XYZ file of C-alpha atoms in Angstrom:
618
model
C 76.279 158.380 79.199
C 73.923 156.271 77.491
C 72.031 153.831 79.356
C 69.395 150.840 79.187
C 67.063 150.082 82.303
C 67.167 146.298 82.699
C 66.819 143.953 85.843
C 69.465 142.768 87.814
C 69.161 138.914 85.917
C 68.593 140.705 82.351
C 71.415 142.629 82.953
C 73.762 139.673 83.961
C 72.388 137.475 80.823
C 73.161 140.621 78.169
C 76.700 140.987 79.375
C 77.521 137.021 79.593
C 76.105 137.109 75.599
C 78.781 139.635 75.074
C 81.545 137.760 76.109
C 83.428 136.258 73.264
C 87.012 134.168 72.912
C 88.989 132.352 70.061
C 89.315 128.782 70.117
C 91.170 127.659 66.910
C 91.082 130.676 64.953
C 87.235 131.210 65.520
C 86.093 133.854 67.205
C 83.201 132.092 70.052
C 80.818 132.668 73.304
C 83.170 132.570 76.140
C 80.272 131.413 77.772
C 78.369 129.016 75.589
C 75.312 127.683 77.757
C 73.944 127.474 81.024
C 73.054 124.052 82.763
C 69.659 125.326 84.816
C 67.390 123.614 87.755
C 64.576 126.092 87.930
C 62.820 126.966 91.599
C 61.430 129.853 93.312
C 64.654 131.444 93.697
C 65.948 131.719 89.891
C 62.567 131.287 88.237
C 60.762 134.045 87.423
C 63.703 136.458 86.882
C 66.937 134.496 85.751
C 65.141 132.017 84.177
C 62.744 134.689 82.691
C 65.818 136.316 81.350
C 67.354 133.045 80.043
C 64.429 132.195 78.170
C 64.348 135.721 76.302
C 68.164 134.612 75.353
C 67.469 131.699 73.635
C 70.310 130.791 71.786
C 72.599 133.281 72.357
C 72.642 131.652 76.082
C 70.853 127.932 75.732
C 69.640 126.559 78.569
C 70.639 122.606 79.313
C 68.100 121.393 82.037
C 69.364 119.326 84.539
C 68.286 116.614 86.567
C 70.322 117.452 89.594
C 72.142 120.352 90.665
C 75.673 118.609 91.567
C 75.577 116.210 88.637
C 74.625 119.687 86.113
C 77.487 121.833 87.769
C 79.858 118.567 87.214
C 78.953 118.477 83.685
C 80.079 122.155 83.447
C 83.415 121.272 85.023
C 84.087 118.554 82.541
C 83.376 120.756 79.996
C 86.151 123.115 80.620
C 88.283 120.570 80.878
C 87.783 119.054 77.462
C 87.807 122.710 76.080
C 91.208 122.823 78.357
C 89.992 126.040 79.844
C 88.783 127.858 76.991
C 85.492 128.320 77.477
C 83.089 128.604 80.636
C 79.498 126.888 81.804
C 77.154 128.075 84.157
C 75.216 126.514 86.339
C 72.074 128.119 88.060
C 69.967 126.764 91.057
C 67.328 128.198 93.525
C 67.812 128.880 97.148
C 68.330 126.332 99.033
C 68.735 122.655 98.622
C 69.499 123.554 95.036
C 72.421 125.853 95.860
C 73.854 123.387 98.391
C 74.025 120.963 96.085
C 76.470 122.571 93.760
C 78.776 123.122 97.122
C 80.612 119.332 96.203
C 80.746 120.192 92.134
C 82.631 123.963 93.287
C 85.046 121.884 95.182
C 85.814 119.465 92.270
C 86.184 122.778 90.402
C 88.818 124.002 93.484
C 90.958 121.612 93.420
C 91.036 120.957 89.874
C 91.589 124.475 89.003
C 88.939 124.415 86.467
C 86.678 127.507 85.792
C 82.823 127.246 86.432
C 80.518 130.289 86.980
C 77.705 129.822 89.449
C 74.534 131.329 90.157
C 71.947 130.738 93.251
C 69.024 132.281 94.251
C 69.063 133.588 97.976
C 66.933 135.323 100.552
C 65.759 138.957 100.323
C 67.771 141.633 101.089
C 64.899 143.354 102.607
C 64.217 140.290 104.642
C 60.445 141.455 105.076
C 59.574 138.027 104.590
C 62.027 135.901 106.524
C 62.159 133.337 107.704
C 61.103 132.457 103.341
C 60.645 128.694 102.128
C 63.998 127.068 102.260
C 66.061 129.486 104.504
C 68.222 128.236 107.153
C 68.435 130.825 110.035
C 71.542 131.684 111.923
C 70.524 133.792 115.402
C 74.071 135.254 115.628
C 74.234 136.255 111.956
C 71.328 137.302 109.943
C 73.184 138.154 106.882
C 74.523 134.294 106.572
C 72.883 131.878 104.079
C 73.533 128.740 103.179
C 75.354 130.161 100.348
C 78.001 130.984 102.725
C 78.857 127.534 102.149
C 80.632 128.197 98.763
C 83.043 130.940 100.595
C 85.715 127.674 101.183
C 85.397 126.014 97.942
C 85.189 128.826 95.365
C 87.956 131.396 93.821
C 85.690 134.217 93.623
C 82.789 134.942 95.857
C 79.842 138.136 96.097
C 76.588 138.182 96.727
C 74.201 141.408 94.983
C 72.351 143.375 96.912
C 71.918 146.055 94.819
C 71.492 145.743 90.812
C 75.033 148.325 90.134
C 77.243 145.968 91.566
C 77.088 143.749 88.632
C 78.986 145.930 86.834
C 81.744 145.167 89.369
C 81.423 141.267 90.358
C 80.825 140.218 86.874
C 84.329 141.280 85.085
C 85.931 140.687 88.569
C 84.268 136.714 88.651
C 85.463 136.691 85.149
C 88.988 137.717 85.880
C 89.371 135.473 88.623
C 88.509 132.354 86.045
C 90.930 133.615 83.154
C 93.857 134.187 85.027
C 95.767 130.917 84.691
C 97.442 131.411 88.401
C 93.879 132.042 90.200
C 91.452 129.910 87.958
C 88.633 128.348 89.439
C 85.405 128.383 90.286
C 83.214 131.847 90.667
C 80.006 131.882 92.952
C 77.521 134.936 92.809
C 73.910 135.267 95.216
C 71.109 136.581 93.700
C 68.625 138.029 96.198
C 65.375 137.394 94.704
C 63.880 140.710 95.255
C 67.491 141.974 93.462
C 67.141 139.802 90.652
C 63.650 141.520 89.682
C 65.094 145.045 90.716
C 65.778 147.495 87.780
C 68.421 149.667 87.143
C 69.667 152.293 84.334
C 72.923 150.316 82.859
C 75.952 151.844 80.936
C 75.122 150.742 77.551
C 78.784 150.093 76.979
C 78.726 147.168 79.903
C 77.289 145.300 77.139
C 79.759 146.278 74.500
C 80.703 142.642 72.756
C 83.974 141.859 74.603
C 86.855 138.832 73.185
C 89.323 137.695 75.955
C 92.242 135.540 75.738
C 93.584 134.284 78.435
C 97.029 135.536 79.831
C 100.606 134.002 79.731
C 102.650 135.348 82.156
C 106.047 134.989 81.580
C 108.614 133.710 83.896
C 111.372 136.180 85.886
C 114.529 135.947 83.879
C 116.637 135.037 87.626
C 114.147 132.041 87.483
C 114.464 130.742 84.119
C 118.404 131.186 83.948
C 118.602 128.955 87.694
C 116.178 126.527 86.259
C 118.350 126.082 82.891
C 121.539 125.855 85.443
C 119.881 123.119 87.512
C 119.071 120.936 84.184
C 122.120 121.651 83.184
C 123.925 119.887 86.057
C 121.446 116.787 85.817
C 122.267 113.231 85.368
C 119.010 112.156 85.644
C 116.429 114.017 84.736
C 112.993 113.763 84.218
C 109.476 115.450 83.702
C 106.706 115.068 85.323
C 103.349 116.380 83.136
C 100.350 117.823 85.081
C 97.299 119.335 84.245
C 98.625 122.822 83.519
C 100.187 121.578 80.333
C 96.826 120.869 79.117
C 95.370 124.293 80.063
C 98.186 125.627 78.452
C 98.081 124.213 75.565
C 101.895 123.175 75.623
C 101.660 119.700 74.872
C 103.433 120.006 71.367
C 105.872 122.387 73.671
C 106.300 119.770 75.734
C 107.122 116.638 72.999
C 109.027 119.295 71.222
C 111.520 119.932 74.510
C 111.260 116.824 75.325
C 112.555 115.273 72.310
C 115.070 117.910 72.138
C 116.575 117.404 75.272
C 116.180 113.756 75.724
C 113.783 113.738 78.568
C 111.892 110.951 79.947
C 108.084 112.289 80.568
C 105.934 110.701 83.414
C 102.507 112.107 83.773
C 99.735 113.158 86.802
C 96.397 111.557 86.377
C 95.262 115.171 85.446
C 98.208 115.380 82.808
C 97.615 111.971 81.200
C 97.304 112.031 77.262
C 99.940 115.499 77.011
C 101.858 113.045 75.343
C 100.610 109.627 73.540
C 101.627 106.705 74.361
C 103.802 105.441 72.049
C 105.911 108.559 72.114
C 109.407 107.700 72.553
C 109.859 110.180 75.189
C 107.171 108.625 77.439
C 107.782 106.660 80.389
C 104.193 105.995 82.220
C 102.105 107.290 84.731
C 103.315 108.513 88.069
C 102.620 108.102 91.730
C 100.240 106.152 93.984
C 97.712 105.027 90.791
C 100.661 105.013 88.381
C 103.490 102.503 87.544
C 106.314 101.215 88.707
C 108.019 101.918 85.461
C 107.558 105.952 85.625
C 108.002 105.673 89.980
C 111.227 103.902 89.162
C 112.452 106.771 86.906
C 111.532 109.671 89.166
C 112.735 107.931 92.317
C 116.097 108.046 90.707
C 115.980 110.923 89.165
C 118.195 113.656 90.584
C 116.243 116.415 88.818
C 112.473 116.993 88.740
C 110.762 119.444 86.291
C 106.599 119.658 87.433
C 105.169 121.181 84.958
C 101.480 122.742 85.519
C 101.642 120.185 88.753
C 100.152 120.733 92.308
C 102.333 117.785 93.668
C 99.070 116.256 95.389
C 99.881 113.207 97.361
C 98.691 110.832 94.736
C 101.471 112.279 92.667
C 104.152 112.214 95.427
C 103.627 108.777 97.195
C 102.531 111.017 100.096
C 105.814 112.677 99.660
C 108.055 109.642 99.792
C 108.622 109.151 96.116
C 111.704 111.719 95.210
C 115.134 111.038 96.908
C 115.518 113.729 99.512
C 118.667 115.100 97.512
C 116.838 115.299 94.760
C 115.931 119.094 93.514
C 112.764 120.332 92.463
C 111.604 122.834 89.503
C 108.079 124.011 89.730
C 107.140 125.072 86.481
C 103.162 126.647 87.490
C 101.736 129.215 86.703
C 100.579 129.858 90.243
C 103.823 130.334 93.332
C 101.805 128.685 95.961
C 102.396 125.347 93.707
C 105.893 126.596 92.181
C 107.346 126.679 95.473
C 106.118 123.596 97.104
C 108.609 121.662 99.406
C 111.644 123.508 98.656
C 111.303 123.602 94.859
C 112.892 125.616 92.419
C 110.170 127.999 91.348
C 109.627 129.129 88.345
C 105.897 131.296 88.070
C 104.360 131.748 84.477
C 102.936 129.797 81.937
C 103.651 126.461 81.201
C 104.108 126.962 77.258
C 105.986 129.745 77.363
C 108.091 128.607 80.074
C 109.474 125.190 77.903
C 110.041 127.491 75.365
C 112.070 129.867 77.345
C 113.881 127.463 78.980
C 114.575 125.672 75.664
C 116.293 128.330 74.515
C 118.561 128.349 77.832
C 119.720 124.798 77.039
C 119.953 125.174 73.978
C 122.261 121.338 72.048
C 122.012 120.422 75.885
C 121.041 117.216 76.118
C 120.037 114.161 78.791
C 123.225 111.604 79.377
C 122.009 108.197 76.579
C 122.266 105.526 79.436
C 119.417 107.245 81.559
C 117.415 107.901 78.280
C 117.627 104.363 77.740
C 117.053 102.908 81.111
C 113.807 104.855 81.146
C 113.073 103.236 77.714
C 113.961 99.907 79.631
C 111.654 100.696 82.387
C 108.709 101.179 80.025
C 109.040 98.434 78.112
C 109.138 95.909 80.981
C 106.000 98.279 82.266
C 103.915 97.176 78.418
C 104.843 93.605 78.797
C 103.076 93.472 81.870
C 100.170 95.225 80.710
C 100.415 92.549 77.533
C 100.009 89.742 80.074
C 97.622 91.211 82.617
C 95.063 92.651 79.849
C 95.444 89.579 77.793
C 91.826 87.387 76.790
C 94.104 84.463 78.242
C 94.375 86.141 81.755
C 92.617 84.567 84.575
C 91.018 85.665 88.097
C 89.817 83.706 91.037
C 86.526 84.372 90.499
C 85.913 84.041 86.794
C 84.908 87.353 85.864
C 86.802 89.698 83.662
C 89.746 91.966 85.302
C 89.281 96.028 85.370
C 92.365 95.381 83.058
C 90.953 93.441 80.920
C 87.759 95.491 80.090
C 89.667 98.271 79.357
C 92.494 96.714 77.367
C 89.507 95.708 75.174
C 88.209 99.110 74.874
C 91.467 100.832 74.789
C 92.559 98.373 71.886
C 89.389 99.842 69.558
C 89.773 103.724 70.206
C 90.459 106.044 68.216
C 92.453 109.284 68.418
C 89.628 111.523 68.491
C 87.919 109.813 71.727
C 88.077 111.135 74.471
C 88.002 109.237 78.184
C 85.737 110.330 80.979
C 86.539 108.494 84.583
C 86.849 109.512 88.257
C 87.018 107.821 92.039
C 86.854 104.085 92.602
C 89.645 101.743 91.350
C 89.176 102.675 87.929
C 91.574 105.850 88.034
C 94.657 103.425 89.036
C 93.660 101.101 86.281
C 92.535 103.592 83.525
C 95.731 105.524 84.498
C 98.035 102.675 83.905
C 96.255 100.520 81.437
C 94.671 102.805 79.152
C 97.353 104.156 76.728
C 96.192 107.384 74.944
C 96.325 107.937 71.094
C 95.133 111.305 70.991
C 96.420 114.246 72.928
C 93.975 115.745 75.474
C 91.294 113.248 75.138
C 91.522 111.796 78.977
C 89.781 112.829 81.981
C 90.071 111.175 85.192
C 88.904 113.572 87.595
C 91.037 112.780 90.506
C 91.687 115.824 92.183
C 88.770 116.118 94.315
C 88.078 112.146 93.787
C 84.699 112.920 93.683
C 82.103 109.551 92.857
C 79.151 110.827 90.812
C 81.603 112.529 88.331
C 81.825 110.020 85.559
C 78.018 110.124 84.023
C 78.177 114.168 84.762
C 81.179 114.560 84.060
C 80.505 112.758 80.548
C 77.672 115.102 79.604
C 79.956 117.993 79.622
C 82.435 116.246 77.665
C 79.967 114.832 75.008
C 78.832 118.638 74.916
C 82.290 119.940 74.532
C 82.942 117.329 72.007
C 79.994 117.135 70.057
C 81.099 118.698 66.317
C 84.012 116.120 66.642
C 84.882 112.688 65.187
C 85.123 110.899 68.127
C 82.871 109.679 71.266
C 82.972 109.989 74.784
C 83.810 107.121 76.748
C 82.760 106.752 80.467
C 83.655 104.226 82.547
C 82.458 104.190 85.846
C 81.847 101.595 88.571
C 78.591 100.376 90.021
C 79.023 102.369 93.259
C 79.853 105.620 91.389
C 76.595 104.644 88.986
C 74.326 104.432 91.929
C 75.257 107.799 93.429
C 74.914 109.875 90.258
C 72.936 108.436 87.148
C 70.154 111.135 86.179
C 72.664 112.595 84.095
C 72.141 109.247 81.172
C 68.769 111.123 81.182
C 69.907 114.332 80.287
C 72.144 113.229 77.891
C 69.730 111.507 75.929
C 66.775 114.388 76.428
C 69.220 116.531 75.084
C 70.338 114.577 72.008
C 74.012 114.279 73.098
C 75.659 110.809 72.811
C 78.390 108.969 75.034
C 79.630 105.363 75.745
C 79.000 104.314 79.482
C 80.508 101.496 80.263
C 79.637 100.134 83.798
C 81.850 97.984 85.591
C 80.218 96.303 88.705
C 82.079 94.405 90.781
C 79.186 94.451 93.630
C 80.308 96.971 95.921
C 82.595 99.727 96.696
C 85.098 97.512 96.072
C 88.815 99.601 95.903
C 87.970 100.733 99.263
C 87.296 97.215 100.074
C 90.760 96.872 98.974
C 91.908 99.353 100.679
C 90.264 98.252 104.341
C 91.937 94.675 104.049
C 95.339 96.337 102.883
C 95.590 97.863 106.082
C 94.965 94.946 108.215
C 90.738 95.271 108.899
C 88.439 92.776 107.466
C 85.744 93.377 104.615
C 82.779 95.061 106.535
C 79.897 97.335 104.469
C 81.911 97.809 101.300
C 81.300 94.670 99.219
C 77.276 94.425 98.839
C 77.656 91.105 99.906
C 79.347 92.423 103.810
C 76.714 95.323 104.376
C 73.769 94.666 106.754
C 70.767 93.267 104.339
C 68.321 90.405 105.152
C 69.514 89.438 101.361
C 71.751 91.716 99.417
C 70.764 91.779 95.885
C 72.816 93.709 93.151
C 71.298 95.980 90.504
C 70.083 95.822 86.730
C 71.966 98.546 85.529
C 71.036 97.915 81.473
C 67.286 98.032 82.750
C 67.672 101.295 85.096
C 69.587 102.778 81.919
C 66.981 102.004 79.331
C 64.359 103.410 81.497
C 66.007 106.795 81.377
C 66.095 106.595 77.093
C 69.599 104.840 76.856
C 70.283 102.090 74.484
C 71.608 99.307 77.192
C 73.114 96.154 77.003
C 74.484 93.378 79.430
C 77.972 91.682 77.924
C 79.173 88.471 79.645
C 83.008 88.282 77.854
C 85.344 90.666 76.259
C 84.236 89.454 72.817
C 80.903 90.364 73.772
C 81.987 93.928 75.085
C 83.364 94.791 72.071
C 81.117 94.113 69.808
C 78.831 95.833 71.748
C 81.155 99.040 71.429
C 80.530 98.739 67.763
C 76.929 98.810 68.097
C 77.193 102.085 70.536
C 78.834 103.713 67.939
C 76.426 102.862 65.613
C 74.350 104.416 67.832
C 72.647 107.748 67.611
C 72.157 108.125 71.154
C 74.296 107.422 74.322
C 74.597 103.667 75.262
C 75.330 102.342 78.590
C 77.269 98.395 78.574
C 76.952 97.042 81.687
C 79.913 93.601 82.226
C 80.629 91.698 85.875
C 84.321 92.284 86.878
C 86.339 90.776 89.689
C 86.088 91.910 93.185
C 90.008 91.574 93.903
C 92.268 91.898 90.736
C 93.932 94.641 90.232
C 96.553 96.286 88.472
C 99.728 95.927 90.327
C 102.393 98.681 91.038
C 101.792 102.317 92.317
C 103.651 103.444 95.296
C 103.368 104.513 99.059
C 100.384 106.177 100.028
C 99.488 107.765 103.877
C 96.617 106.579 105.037
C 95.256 106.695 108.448
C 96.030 102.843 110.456
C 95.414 102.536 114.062
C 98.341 102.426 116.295
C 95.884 100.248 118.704
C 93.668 97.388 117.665
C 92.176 94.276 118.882
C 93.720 92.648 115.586
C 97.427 92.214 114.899
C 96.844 92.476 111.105
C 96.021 96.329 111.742
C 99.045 96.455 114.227
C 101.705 95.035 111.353
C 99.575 97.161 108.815
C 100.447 100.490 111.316
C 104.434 99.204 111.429
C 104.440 98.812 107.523
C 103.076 102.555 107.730
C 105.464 104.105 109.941
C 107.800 102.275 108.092
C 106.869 103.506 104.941
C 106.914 107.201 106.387
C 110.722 106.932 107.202
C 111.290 107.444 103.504
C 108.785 111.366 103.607
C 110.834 113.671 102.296
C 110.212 116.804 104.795
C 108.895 120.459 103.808
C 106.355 122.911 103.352
């Protein structure tokens, strides 16, 4: 057997070069850069070894370690799960850091390989810089903290077993029903360890990504349940995307007659003017699409995980109604006594196309879900309108991003995440282009959007279109360094900040259920004078073009001067603390049954009200 006598990190750097996959005909790295924070504990070996790779791996430098791993999440999202970003960090602080960015990865089923340095294996030197000592258990680092929020998890103590955990890692992210993150600890003294490698590890290796097909038995009871429905619709999530079924999707659709509501992580699998499409669903969505599925007596989730945001906490569907989970994973297909049907989402449509074959929806509940959506775009007409008003003068979330929404394109693509933007980008942005939105709203994680936005201005670069970002001033202030690394690296988005002084939805959200604002708003935290920030300043001092706007005529035309632009721009504009887009549905939240205020007391009976309607399961 031939062999080649590399380190533990040269060895892992060959084999990721060798990966390969085909993204529209074209045969491409599987793993097509690595977002790196350099310390003691990935320095001198992995980052050695990166260097030597050059451009067969580049190296993006980040400015922190969560906002770097978010930017490779976001990334493989826009390339829908195509390709995979790594993210490396030293011991440490630097590992721990990545712990929230794995989780966003979790729950959004999203592939990201990580690497962290980590104590020796010899542990000669213990307790080393940076290591946090458990008495009872000397083998446990802080690493140990990715075991909950990763798919795949190994740490090397020996430079063979690389041969093993990388193809295994690797496995674990392609397979549509386990995708998610991968975590591997490097040992520094095993990183600079060497070892006589099969030369044919590094054989150049192109993977495609499975479709498992669905069990016949399931298909032919799905086809029989829409087959017996009067009212029928779909609900889109995320897995259509990573499928890439969303001309599956219009095609059955349109075939079939079926009315199409969509998850915040299945938003833009059909546009917006599609016949076929009602509106987003759920707690951030609209009462249009919650209408629909409330009276629907059939439910087809496709690619969905049914989180509570898309269920009203679970009190959307009519108990009678029935259930088909269409995911490519059971644990989700099989979700409160649903129908399951496990394999891909693309395949599945088609297969259960061909089971209804002239089957069709009844016209009256084809139409009233045209109805519904139409009264849902007159409101948006009126709320997003120049002519609309607020108490306090400044411009509505709806407004802004009518305004911006009204000037895209169908090649740009939408980066949000946690705040009250998600409800209002989810109801009042209307996409042109398939697979150009992403809200990240599975983990809710603030920070995201500027991160989050790298990675998709990466992932997007060669096209026509820019990357939006919209985040809020509290999301800004958490995670920013990322407009740095954007424009160090030469890759151009849109930000556009919306600051309504404070953490505001939660604001909403603590009044809603009876309390009074206290430490959300700037203006109710403790501060001998609160004072708001400069955001176009902070911006330009990290290399961005930056601009204040005081109207919407003013916002857009600075939009046309961003993209202008050769370099990422951040608009900063005032919006209103309390106007909102209306609609959405039930959502359980935590109220106290005991209070010294009778606002929380009627906000606990409107709960336990509301939970009367929970439709009951596992």
């Amino acid at each position: 057997m031939d062999t080649v006598r590399l380190t533990t990190a040269q060895a892992i750097v060959r084999w990721l070069v060798s990966q390969r996959t085909v993204v529209d005909g074209e045969e491409v790295p599987l793993f097509p850069g690595v977002f790196g924070i350099f310390g003691h504990g990935n320095v001198t070996c992995l980052g050695h070894a990166l260097e030597v790779a050059g451009d067969d791996l580049p190296t993006w430098r980040g400015q922190n370690e969560q906002g770097m791993a978010l930017a490779a999440v976001a990334f493989a999202k826009a390339k829908r799960r195509q390709q995979i970003m790594i993210a490396t960090s030293s011991v440490g602080p630097g590992a721990t850091n990545m712990v929230t960015a794995a989780a966003v990865a979790h729950a959004n089923r999203l592939p990201l390989l990580l690497f962290s340095g980590d104590t020796f294996t010899t542990r000669a030197p213990d307790p080393v810089l940076q290591q946090v000592e458990h008495f009872d258990s000397p083998s446990t680092t802080v690493n140990d903290a990715f075991r909950p929020v990763v798919r795949f998890w190994d740490r090397i103590t020996h430079p063979a077993q690389v041969v093993h955990a990388l193809p295994a890692a690797l496995t674990t992210m392609l397979d549509p029903a386990s995708c998610g993150p991968a975590f591997i600890g490097l040992p520094q003294d095993v990183q600079a360890d060497a070892h006589d490698y099969p030369v044919r590890f590094f054989d150049t290796v192109v993977h495609e990504a499975p479709r498992p097909r669905a069990d016949v038995s399931e298909l032919d009871r799905a086809a029989e349940v829409l087959r017996s429905a009067e009212r029928p619709v779909v609900i889109a999530g995320g897995g259509v995307h990573y499928s890439l079924a969303e001309d599956t999707l219009r095609g059955f659709a349109e075939q079939h007659g079926l009315p199409v509501v969509e998850t915040v992580a299945g938003k833009s699998s059909l546009v917006a003017d599609h016949a076929n499409y009602v509106g987003p669903v759920g707690v951030t969505g609209c009462d249009a699409a919650n209408n629909v599925v409330a009276a629907a007596d059939v439910v087809l989730a496709v690619g969905c995980r049914l989180q509570d945001f898309t269920t009203a906490s679970w009190t959307l569907f009519d108990d009678d109604v029935t259930i088909i989970g269409a995911n490519a994973q059971r644990f989700d297909a099989v979700k409160h006594r649903s129908v399951p049907v496990v394999g891909d989402a693309r395949e599945t449509l088609v297969a259960l196309g061909e089971r209804l074959g002239a089957w069709s929806t009844p016209a009256a509940w084809t139409a009233q879900a045209a109805e519904e959506k139409a009264g849902f775009l007159r409101y948006l007409d009126a709320i997003g309108s120049d002519d609309a008003t607020t108490d306090s003068g400044a411009n509505s979330y709806a407004q802004v991003v009518r305004a911006v929404n009204d000037l895209a394109t169908s090649d740009d693509y939408v980066v949000a995440a946690a705040g009250g933007l998600p409800g209002e980008l989810n109801n009042g942005w209307w996409s042109k282009g398939v697979a150009t939105f992403d809200c990240e709203y599975g983990y809710s994680c603030m920070g995201y959007e500027i991160s989050g936005g790298w990675g998709a201005a990466i992932a997007n670069h060669d096209g026509p279109g820019d990357t939006f970002v919209f985040t809020g001033d509290g999301s800004y202030l958490m995670m920013n360094s990322d407009l740095y690394a954007a424009a160090l690296a030469g890759h151009k988005m849109i930000v556009i900040v919306c600051d309504n002084a404070g953490y505001a939805v939660i604001n909403r959200l603590q009044i809603n259920q009876g309390g009074t604002p206290f430490n959300n708003l700037i203006e109710d935290c403790r501060s001998p004078e609160p004072f708001t920030v400069d955001f176009a300043a902070h911006a330009a001092a990290m290399g961005c073009r930056s601009e204040w706007v005081e109207d919407l005529d003013g916002l857009r035309s600075a939009v046309d001067r961003a993209r202008a632009a050769d370099r990422t721009s951040v608009i900063c504009i005032k919006v209103d603390q309390y106007t909102w887009t209306e609609g959405g549905a039930f959502w359980q939240v935590g109220v106290p049954e005991v209070s010294e205020y009778q606002s929380v007391l009627d906000a606990r009976a409107e709960l336990d009200k509301g939970l009367a309607d929970q439709r009951l399961g596992w």
